[in-house]
Short mmCIF file of C-alpha atoms in Angstrom, two decimals:
data_model
loop_
_atom_site.label_atom_id
_atom_site.label_comp_id
_atom_site.label_asym_id
_atom_site.label_seq_id
_atom_site.Cartn_x
_atom_site.Cartn_y
_atom_site.Cartn_z
CA MET Z 1 33.14 -109.33 101.81
CA THR Z 2 34.10 -109.40 98.14
CA LEU Z 3 36.30 -112.13 96.71
CA SER Z 4 38.13 -111.71 93.42
CA ALA Z 5 39.83 -114.48 91.44
CA PHE Z 6 40.40 -115.33 87.79
CA GLY Z 7 38.71 -112.13 86.64
CA MET Z 8 35.48 -112.81 88.56
CA ASN Z 9 34.10 -111.08 91.63
CA LEU Z 10 31.90 -112.63 94.30
CA HIS Z 11 29.99 -110.54 96.81
CA ALA Z 12 29.40 -112.88 99.75
CA ALA Z 13 28.23 -110.49 102.46
CA THR Z 14 24.49 -110.64 101.76
CA THR Z 15 22.52 -113.11 103.84
CA ALA Z 16 18.83 -113.53 104.54
CA ASP Z 17 16.91 -115.21 107.30
CA GLY Z 18 14.65 -117.86 105.82
CA ARG Z 19 11.64 -116.37 107.59
CA ASP Z 20 12.17 -112.84 106.20
CA ARG Z 21 9.99 -113.11 103.09
CA LYS Z 22 10.69 -109.58 101.81
CA GLN Z 23 14.47 -110.05 101.98
CA LEU Z 24 14.18 -113.46 100.30
CA GLU Z 25 12.08 -111.96 97.53
CA ARG Z 26 14.64 -109.18 97.06
CA ILE Z 27 17.49 -111.69 96.75
CA CYS Z 28 15.48 -113.93 94.40
CA ARG Z 29 14.64 -110.96 92.18
CA TYR Z 30 18.34 -110.08 92.09
CA LEU Z 31 19.37 -113.63 91.25
CA LEU Z 32 16.69 -114.02 88.58
CA ARG Z 33 17.38 -110.73 86.85
CA PRO Z 34 17.97 -110.92 83.11
CA PRO Z 35 21.52 -110.77 81.74
CA PHE Z 36 20.85 -107.27 80.38
CA ALA Z 37 18.41 -104.43 81.00
CA HIS Z 38 15.18 -104.42 79.01
CA ASP Z 39 15.91 -101.00 77.54
CA ALA Z 40 19.36 -102.18 76.38
CA VAL Z 41 17.82 -104.29 73.57
CA THR Z 42 16.13 -102.56 70.66
CA ALA Z 43 14.46 -104.13 67.62
CA LEU Z 44 15.74 -102.58 64.41
CA PRO Z 45 14.04 -102.65 61.01
CA GLY Z 46 14.76 -105.69 58.89
CA GLY Z 47 14.68 -108.15 61.84
CA ARG Z 48 17.96 -106.94 63.36
CA VAL Z 49 18.61 -106.39 67.06
CA ARG Z 50 20.72 -103.70 68.71
CA VAL Z 51 22.25 -104.41 72.12
CA SER Z 52 23.46 -101.24 73.85
CA PHE Z 53 26.38 -101.61 76.24
CA LYS Z 54 26.32 -100.32 79.78
CA ALA Z 55 29.36 -98.14 79.06
CA PRO Z 56 31.20 -97.51 75.77
CA TRP Z 57 34.24 -99.66 75.12
CA ARG Z 58 37.71 -98.15 74.87
CA SER Z 59 37.33 -98.18 71.09
CA GLY Z 60 34.18 -96.04 71.42
CA THR Z 61 31.76 -98.83 70.52
CA ALA Z 62 28.50 -98.30 72.42
CA HIS Z 63 26.32 -101.03 70.88
CA ALA Z 64 26.34 -104.19 68.77
CA ASP Z 65 23.96 -104.85 65.88
CA MET Z 66 23.14 -108.44 64.88
CA ASP Z 67 20.33 -110.40 63.32
CA ALA Z 68 17.74 -112.12 65.52
CA HIS Z 69 19.30 -115.59 65.13
CA GLN Z 70 22.73 -114.37 66.24
CA PHE Z 71 21.14 -112.58 69.21
CA LEU Z 72 19.27 -115.72 70.29
CA ALA Z 73 22.40 -117.86 69.84
CA ARG Z 74 24.41 -115.51 72.06
CA LEU Z 75 21.60 -115.39 74.60
CA CYS Z 76 21.37 -119.20 74.69
CA ALA Z 77 25.13 -119.41 75.22
CA LEU Z 78 24.61 -117.69 78.60
CA VAL Z 79 22.41 -120.55 79.85
CA PRO Z 80 24.51 -123.33 81.39
CA PRO Z 81 23.67 -126.95 80.54
CA PRO Z 82 21.76 -128.97 83.18
CA GLY Z 83 23.97 -130.22 85.99
CA PHE Z 84 26.83 -127.85 85.10
CA HIS Z 85 28.41 -126.33 88.20
CA MET Z 86 28.88 -122.61 87.82
CA THR Z 87 31.06 -122.29 90.92
CA ARG Z 88 34.55 -123.75 90.85
CA TYR Z 89 36.71 -124.08 93.94
CA TYR Z 90 40.48 -124.43 93.62
CA GLY Z 91 43.24 -125.21 96.07
CA VAL Z 92 42.28 -125.60 99.70
CA LEU Z 93 38.63 -124.74 98.97
CA ALA Z 94 38.26 -127.65 96.53
CA SER Z 95 35.84 -130.31 97.75
CA HIS Z 96 38.41 -133.13 98.12
CA HIS Z 97 41.43 -131.17 99.34
CA ARG Z 98 43.06 -132.74 102.39
CA LEU Z 99 43.21 -129.41 104.31
CA ARG Z 100 39.65 -128.28 103.58
CA GLU Z 101 38.34 -129.29 107.03
CA ARG Z 102 40.85 -126.92 108.67
CA VAL Z 103 39.96 -123.94 106.50
CA ILE Z 104 36.16 -124.09 106.17
CA PRO Z 105 34.37 -122.69 109.25
CA LYS Z 106 31.93 -124.95 111.02
CA PRO Z 107 28.29 -123.94 110.42
CA ALA Z 108 26.52 -122.23 113.28
CA ALA Z 109 23.70 -124.12 114.93
CA PRO Z 110 20.50 -123.18 113.08
CA PRO Z 111 17.79 -121.46 115.06
CA PRO Z 112 14.89 -123.68 116.06
CA PRO Z 113 12.18 -123.77 113.38
CA PRO Z 114 9.02 -121.80 114.08
CA GLN Z 115 6.34 -123.88 115.77
CA LEU Z 116 3.19 -124.46 113.77
CA ALA Z 117 -0.22 -124.95 115.29
CA LEU Z 118 -0.27 -128.57 114.18
CA ASP Z 119 0.11 -131.30 116.75
CA PHE Z 120 0.73 -134.67 115.16
CA ALA Z 121 1.43 -137.46 117.61
CA LEU Z 122 4.01 -140.02 116.56
CA PRO Z 123 3.58 -143.65 117.50
CA ASP Z 124 5.72 -144.77 120.43
CA ASP Z 125 7.61 -147.28 118.30
CA SER Z 126 8.58 -144.77 115.59
CA PRO Z 127 12.30 -144.08 115.17
CA ALA Z 128 11.77 -140.33 115.55
CA SER Z 129 10.56 -140.79 119.13
CA SER Z 130 13.77 -142.44 120.30
CA PRO Z 131 16.26 -140.13 122.06
CA SER Z 132 19.17 -141.28 119.87
CA SER Z 133 17.57 -140.10 116.63
CA SER Z 134 18.32 -136.73 115.04
CA PRO Z 135 16.13 -133.77 116.08
CA ARG Z 136 15.08 -133.05 112.47
CA PRO Z 137 12.61 -135.43 110.89
CA ARG Z 138 13.66 -137.01 107.61
CA ARG Z 139 10.37 -136.08 105.99
CA ILE Z 140 7.82 -133.42 106.78
CA ALA Z 141 4.17 -134.38 106.92
CA TRP Z 142 2.04 -133.13 104.02
CA ALA Z 143 -0.19 -131.17 106.37
CA LYS Z 144 2.81 -129.27 107.77
CA LEU Z 145 4.08 -128.56 104.25
CA LEU Z 146 0.71 -127.20 103.22
CA ALA Z 147 0.59 -125.12 106.40
CA ARG Z 148 4.01 -123.65 105.55
CA VAL Z 149 3.11 -122.85 101.97
CA PHE Z 150 -0.41 -121.51 102.44
CA ALA Z 151 -0.25 -120.38 106.12
CA LEU Z 152 -3.39 -122.44 106.75
CA ASP Z 153 -4.09 -125.18 109.28
CA ILE Z 154 -5.79 -127.77 107.08
CA THR Z 155 -6.30 -130.18 109.98
CA ARG Z 156 -8.89 -127.89 111.59
CA CYS Z 157 -12.52 -128.39 110.55
CA ARG Z 158 -14.06 -125.28 109.00
CA LYS Z 159 -17.51 -126.13 110.36
CA CYS Z 160 -16.92 -127.05 113.99
CA GLY Z 161 -13.30 -125.94 114.57
CA GLY Z 162 -12.25 -129.40 115.80
CA ARG Z 163 -9.22 -131.37 114.73
CA MET Z 164 -9.45 -133.67 111.72
CA ARG Z 165 -7.44 -136.82 111.18
CA VAL Z 166 -6.59 -138.72 108.04
CA LEU Z 167 -8.47 -141.98 107.64
CA GLU Z 168 -7.15 -143.01 104.24
CA VAL Z 169 -5.01 -141.81 101.39
CA VAL Z 170 -6.71 -142.21 98.05
CA SER Z 171 -4.58 -142.54 94.92
CA ASP Z 172 -6.85 -144.55 92.61
CA ALA Z 173 -8.54 -142.35 89.98
CA ASP Z 174 -11.93 -144.10 90.31
CA ALA Z 175 -11.91 -143.73 94.09
CA ILE Z 176 -10.97 -140.05 93.82
CA ALA Z 177 -13.83 -139.44 91.37
CA ARG Z 178 -16.26 -141.29 93.68
CA ILE Z 179 -15.20 -139.17 96.67
CA LEU Z 180 -15.34 -135.90 94.74
CA HIS Z 181 -18.82 -136.72 93.38
CA GLY Z 182 -20.74 -137.23 96.57
CA ALA Z 183 -18.99 -139.13 99.33
CA ARG Z 184 -17.30 -136.05 100.80
CA GLY Z 185 -15.96 -136.40 104.29
CA ASP Z 186 -14.88 -140.04 103.97
CA SER Z 187 -11.20 -139.18 103.85
CA LEU Z 188 -11.06 -136.54 106.59
CA THR Z 189 -13.05 -136.61 109.80
CA CYS Z 190 -13.01 -134.65 113.03
CA ARG Z 191 -11.61 -136.32 116.14
#
């Protein structure tokens, strides 16, 4: 599906499943591509820069020559300031329009997240264990985040294969240095 408005085109038919790493990488590479091809910019003698166009203009102009400062100024103009929204919605699609709820489709229920090999028991009095709470936790445990990023179960002991549990969280620099210089195993132990 391609949308066109105000001289801009939006191709909105490409989607990717969050678990498909190759498709995500392909989309990220597309989104992070430079504003011009590498072979379109040529350094000229005297510190000038030539930018070749993708296709010649109607006037026959196929490139633009400028000094390095002008080139950098034009390149910097392409970078939006922090917090600047690049997408603008008008009319019914605007965020506060009174008819927006009728036009925007309801999101489909997301598929259940993949189960990791980490079993963390929650205390019985925690709010996440009550049936009225939402099914998604508000925060993800650090061990689960590390397992997602590195595909590694860090709660399993490398020596005996048993489960480890956290005894303390150390944030003081002196205590961290003391643990790293000899008292290994005080922070994580097997069950």
